[in-house]
Short mmCIF file of C-alpha atoms and ligand atoms in Angstrom, two decimals:
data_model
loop_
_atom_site.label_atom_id
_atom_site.label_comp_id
_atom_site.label_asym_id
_atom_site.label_seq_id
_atom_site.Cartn_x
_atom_site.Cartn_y
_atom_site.Cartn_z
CA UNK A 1 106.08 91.45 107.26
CA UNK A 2 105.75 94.36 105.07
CA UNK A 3 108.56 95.14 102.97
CA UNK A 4 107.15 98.15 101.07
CA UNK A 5 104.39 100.71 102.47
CA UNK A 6 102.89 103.45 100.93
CA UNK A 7 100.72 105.49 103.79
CA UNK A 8 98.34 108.20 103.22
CA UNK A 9 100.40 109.41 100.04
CA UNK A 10 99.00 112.42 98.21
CA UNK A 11 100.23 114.36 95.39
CA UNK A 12 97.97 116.94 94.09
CA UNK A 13 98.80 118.19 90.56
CA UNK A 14 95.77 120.88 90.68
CA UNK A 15 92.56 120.35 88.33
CA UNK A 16 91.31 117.03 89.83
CA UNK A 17 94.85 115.14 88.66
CA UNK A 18 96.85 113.39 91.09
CA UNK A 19 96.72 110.74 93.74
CA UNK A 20 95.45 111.49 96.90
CA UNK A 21 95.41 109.14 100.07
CA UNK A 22 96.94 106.27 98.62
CA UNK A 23 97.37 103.34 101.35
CA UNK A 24 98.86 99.83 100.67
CA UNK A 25 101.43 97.27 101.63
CA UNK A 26 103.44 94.53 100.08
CA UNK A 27 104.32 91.85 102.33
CA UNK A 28 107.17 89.90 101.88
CA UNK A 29 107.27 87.21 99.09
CA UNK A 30 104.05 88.89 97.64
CA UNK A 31 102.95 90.24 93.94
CA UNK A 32 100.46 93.19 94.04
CA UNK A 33 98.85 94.24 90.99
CA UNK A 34 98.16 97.40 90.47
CA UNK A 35 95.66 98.67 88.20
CA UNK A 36 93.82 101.27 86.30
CA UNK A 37 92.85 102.93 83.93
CA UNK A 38 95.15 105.58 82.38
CA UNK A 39 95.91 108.27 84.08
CA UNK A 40 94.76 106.58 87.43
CA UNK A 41 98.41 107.56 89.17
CA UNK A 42 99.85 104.00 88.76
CA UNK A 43 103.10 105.93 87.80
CA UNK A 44 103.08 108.50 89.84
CA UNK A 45 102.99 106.12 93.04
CA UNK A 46 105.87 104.21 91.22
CA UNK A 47 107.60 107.36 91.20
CA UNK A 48 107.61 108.38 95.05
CA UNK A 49 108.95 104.91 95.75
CA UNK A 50 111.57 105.29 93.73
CA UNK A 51 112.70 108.72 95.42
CA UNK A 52 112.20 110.65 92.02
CA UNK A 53 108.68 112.59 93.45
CA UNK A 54 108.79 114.30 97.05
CA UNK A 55 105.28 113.74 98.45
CA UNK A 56 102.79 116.84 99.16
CA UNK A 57 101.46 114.56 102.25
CA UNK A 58 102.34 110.60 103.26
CA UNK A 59 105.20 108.71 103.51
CA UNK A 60 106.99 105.46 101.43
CA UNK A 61 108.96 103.21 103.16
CA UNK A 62 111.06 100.25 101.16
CA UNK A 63 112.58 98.10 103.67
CA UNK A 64 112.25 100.30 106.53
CA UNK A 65 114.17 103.09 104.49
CA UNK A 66 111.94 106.71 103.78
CA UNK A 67 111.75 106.42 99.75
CA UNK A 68 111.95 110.05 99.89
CA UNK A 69 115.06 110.85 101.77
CA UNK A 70 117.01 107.47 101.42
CA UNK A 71 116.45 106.86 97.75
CA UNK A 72 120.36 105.16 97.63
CA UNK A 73 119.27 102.93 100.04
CA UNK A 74 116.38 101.93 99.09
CA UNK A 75 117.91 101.03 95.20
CA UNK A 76 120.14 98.82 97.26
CA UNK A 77 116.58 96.52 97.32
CA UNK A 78 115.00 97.22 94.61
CA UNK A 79 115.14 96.70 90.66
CA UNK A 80 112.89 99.22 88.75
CA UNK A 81 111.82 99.24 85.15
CA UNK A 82 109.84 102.46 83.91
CA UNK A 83 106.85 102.80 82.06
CA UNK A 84 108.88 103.96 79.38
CA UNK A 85 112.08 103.54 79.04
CA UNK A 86 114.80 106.25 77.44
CA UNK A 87 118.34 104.59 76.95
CA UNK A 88 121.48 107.02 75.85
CA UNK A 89 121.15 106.65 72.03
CA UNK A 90 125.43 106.88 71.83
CA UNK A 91 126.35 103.85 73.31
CA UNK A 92 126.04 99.92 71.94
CA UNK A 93 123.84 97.76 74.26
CA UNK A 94 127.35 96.05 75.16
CA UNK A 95 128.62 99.42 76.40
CA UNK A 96 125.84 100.22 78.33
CA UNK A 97 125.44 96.58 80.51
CA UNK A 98 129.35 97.12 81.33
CA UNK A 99 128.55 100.87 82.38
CA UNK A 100 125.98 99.95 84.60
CA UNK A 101 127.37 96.87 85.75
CA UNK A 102 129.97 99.13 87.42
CA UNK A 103 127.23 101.56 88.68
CA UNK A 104 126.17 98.80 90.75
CA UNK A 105 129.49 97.12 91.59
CA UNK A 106 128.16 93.33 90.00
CA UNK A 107 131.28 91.65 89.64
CA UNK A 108 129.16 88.23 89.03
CA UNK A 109 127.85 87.74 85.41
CA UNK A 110 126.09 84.42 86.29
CA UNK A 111 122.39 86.30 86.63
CA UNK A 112 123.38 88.59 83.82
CA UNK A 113 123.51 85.91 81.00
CA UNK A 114 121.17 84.30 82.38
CA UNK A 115 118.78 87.21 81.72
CA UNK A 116 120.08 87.57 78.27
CA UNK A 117 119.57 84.01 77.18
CA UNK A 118 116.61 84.25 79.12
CA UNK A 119 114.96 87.16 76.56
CA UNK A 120 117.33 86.55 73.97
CA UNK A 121 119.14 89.65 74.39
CA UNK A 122 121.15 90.58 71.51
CA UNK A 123 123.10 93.79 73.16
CA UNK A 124 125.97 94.28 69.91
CA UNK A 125 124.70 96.93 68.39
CA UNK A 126 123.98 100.65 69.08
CA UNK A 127 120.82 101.81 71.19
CA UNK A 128 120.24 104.06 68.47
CA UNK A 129 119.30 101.05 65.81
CA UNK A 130 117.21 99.06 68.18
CA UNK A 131 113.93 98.62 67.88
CA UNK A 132 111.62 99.56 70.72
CA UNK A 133 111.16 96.22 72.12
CA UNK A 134 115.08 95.70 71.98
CA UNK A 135 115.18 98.45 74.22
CA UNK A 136 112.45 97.06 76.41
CA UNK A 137 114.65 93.75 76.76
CA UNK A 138 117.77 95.43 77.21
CA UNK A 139 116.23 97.70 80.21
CA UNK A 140 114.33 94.46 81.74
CA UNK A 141 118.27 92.93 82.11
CA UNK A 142 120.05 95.72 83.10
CA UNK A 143 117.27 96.60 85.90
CA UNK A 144 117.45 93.00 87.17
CA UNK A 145 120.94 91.84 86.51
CA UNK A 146 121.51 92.36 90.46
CA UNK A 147 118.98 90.03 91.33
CA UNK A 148 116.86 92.42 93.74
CA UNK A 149 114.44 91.23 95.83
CA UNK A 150 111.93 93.51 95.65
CA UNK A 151 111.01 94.48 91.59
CA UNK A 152 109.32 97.37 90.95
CA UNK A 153 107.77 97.30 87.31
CA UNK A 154 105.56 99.71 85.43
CA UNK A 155 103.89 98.28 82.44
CA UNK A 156 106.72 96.02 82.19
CA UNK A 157 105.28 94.19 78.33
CA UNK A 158 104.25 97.14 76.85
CA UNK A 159 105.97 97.06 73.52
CA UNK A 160 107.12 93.06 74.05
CA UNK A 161 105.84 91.48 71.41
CA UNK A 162 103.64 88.06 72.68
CA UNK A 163 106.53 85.66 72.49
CA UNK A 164 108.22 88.12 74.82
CA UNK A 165 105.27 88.70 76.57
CA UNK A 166 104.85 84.92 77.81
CA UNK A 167 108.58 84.47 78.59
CA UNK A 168 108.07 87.92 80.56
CA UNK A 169 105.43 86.02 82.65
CA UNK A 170 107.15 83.14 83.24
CA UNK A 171 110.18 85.25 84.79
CA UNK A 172 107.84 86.71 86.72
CA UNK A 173 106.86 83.61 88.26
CA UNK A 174 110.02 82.37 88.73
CA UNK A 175 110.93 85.09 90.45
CA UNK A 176 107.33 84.73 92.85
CA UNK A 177 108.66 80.83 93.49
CA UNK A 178 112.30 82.68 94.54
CA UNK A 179 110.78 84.70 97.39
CA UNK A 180 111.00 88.16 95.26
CA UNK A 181 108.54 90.62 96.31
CA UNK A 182 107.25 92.05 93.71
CA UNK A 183 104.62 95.15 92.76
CA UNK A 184 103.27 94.82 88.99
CA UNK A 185 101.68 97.68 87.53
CA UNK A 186 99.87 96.29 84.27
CA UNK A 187 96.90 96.98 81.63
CA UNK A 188 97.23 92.87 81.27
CA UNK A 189 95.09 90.72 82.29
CA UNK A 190 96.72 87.38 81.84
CA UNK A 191 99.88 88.50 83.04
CA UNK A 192 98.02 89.77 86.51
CA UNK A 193 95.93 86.49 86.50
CA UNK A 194 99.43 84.49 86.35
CA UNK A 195 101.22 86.36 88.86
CA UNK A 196 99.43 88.25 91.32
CA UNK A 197 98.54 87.05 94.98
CA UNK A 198 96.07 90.41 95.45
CA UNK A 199 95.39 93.81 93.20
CA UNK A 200 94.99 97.14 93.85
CA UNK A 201 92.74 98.84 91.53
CA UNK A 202 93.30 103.04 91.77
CA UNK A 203 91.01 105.41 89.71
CA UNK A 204 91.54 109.09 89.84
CA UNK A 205 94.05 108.98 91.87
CA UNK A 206 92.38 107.08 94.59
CA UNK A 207 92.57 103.19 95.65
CA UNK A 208 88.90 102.27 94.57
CA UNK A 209 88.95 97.86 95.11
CA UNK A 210 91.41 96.09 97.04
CA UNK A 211 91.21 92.26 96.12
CA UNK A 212 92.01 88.38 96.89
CA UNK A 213 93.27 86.87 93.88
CA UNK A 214 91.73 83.56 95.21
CA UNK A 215 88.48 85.32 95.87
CA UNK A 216 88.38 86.42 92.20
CA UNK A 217 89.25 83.25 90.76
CA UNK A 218 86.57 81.27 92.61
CA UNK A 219 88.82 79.67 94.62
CA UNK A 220 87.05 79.59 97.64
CA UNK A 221 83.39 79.32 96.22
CA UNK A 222 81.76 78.73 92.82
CA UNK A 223 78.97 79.70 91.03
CA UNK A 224 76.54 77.80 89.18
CA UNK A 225 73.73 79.12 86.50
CA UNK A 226 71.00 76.77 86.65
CA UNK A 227 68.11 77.30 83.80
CA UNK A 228 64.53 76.49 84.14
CA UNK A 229 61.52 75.63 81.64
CA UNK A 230 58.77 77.92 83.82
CA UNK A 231 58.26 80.02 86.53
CA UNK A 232 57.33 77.70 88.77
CA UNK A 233 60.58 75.00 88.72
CA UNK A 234 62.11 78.34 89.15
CA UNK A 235 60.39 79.41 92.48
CA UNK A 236 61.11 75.86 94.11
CA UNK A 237 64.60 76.07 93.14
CA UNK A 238 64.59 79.60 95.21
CA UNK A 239 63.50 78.30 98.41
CA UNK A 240 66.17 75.64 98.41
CA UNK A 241 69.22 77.74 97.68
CA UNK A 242 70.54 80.67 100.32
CA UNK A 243 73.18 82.68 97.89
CA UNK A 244 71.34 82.96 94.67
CA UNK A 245 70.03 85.53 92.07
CA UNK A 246 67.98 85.65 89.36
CA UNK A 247 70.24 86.75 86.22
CA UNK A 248 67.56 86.01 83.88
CA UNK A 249 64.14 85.37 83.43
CA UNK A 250 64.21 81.92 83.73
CA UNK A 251 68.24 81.71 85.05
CA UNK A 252 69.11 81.42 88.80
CA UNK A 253 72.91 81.69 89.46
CA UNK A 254 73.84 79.89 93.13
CA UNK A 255 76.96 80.62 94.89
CA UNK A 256 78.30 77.89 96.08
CA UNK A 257 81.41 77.28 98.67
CA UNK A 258 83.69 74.74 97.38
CA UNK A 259 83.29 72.73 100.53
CA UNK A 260 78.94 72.36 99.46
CA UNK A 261 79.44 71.36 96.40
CA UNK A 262 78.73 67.93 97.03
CA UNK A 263 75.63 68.77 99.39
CA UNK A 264 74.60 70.82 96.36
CA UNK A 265 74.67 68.32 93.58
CA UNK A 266 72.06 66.45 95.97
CA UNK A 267 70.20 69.55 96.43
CA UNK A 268 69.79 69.36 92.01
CA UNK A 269 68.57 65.80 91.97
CA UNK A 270 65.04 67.06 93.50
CA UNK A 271 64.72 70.76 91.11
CA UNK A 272 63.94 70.32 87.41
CA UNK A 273 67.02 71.74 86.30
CA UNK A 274 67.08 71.72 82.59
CA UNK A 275 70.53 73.33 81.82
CA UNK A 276 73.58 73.72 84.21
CA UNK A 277 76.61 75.89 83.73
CA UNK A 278 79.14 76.74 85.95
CA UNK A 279 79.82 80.78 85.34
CA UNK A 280 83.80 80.34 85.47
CA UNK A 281 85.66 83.86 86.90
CA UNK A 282 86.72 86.28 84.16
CA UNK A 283 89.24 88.69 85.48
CA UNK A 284 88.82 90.80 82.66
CA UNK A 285 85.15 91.36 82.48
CA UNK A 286 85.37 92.29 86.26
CA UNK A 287 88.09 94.71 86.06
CA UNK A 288 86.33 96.76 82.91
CA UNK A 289 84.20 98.05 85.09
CA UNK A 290 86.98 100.00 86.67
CA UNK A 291 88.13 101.22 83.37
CA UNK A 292 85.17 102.78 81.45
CA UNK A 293 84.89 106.10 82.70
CA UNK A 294 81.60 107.97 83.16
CA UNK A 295 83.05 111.53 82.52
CA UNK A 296 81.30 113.03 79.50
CA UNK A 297 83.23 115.58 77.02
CA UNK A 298 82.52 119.30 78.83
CA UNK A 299 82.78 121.93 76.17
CA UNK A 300 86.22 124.01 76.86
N1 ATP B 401 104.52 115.94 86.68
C1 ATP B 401 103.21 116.06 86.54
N2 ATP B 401 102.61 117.28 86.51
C2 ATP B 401 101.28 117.41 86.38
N3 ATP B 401 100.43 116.37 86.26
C3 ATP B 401 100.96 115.13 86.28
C4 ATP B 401 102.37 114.91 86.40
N4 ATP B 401 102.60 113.57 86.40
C5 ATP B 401 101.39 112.99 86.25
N5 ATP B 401 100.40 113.92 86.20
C6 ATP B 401 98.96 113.65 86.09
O1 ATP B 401 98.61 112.77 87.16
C7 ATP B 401 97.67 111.79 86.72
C8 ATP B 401 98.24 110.39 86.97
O2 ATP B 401 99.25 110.12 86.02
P1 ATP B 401 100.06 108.74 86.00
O3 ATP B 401 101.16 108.89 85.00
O4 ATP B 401 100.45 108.40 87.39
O5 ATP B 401 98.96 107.72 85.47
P2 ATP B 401 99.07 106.16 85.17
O6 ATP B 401 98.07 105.47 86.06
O7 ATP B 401 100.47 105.71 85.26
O8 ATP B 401 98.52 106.07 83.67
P3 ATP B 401 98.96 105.16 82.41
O9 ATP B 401 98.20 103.88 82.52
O10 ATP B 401 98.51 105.98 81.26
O11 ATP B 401 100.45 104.99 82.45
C9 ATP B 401 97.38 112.12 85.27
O12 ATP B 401 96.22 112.88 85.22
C10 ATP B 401 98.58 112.92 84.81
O13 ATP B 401 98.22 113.83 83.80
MG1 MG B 402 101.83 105.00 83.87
#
């Protein structure tokens, strides 16, 4: 069942910027990843589900709730941490958990220290002295102290340093394995790869890929680069193998399905194979190709 929808949502900024169209769901129990490059309109999706952007056209819908006109409601659901974060400067860290601990009536501190032992949250001091990722921890607690079931989180690493990074992940899929619904805007790979059940890639403002994480990470099928001496062991190796490509010269890759792998080991003893490699899924190599822009610098 879809917990979160976001249906022909368009925003048009003028001069090309924007997001326009925009269609996706998040079931429940699920992590979408959402990707692009910058400027794509990762955050300005974000933003019309949290009720802070009216849409020019479309609707978002959080638990049945119109993002737009039920924002209160919908925060009932969801915890959200921004893309960047901006924290009064006048308060301690201390000050600030308690004030928005009564924002949101939590009257249990169980989850809250947990969180804070959790990213080693050291909340004394004044906001003004801490250093950016202090911040960054102390706005991951406070936006998930209430234990929401749906997260909502925009870049949530940038500025974590990789310690913080990895124990970011792992909270992340702790929070998967607790049935949290959860939609993951990121520039990082590893932290997609970990986490993510499918991922959304949007480029200028429009959804360009919608993918399987399982498809991606060869799950269902492999693929196999099989290298040949001449031409000729080369040919006879093509007329045994359906899903296959030439990738160079003397290089066939075969695309296997994991259930043929046996049948295709069999298939080798009789080809004069004289290097095999399986081509193992790169998440990162395939998404580049969604980031490197072709616009060229027009003269203003
Ligand atoms: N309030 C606004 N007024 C005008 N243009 C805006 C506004 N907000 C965003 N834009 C433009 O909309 C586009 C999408 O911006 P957005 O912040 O959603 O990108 P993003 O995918 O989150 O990028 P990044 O990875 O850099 O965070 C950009 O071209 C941006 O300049
Ligand atoms: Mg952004």
């Amino acid at each position: 069942m879809a917990v979160l929808k976001v249906e022909h949502l368009t925003k048009d900024f003028g001069h090309g910027r924007g997001i326009f169209d925009v269609n996706f769901e998040i079931n429940k129990g699920e992590v979408l990843g959402f990707l692009g490059p910058n400027g794509a309109g990762k955050s300005t999706t974000i933003r019309h589900l949290m009720g802070f952007t009216k849409p020019g056209q479309g609707k978002v819908e959080i638990n049945g709730f119109d993002c737009t006109n039920k924002p209160q409601e919908v925060m009932k659901y969801v915890g959200y941490l921004p893309g960047e974060v901006a924290l009064p400067d006048d308060m301690t860290g201390a000050q600030f958990i308690k004030m928005m601990k009564a924002m949101r009536h939590i009257k249990d501190d169980r989850y809250l220290n947990h969180l804070i032992e959790l990213f080693d949250l050291d909340y004394r001091g004044s906001m003004k002295k801490m250093s950016l990722g202090e911040k960054r921890k102390l706005a991951v607690v406070v936006a998930f102290m209430a234990d929401p079931a749906i997260l909502i989180l925009d870049e949530p690493t940038s500025g974590l340093d990789p310690v913080m990074q990895e124990k970011f992940i792992e909270f992340m899929v702790e929070e998967k394995r607790r049935g949290k619904t959860i939609l993951l805007s990121s520039h990082i790979f590893s932290e997609v790869e970990a986490t993510c059940d499918r991922i959304n890639i949007i480029k200028e403002g429009s959804i360009v890929a919608e993918v399987d994480s399982a498809d991606l990470k060869n799950e269902k099928q492999k693929n196999f680069q099989l290298g040949f001496t001449n031409p000729s062991n080369l040919a006879q190796a093509m007329s045994v193998f359906d899903n296959k490509k030439i990738v160079q010269p003397l290089v066939l890759e075969v695309t296997v399905a994991k259930e043929r792998i046996s049948d295709f080991f069999k298939q080798l003893a009789d080809l004069k194979v004289v290097a095999i490699n399986e081509r193992r899924f790169n998440l990162e190599k395939y998404f580049l190709d969604f980031y490197r822009s072709d616009k060229v610098f027009e003269e203003i």
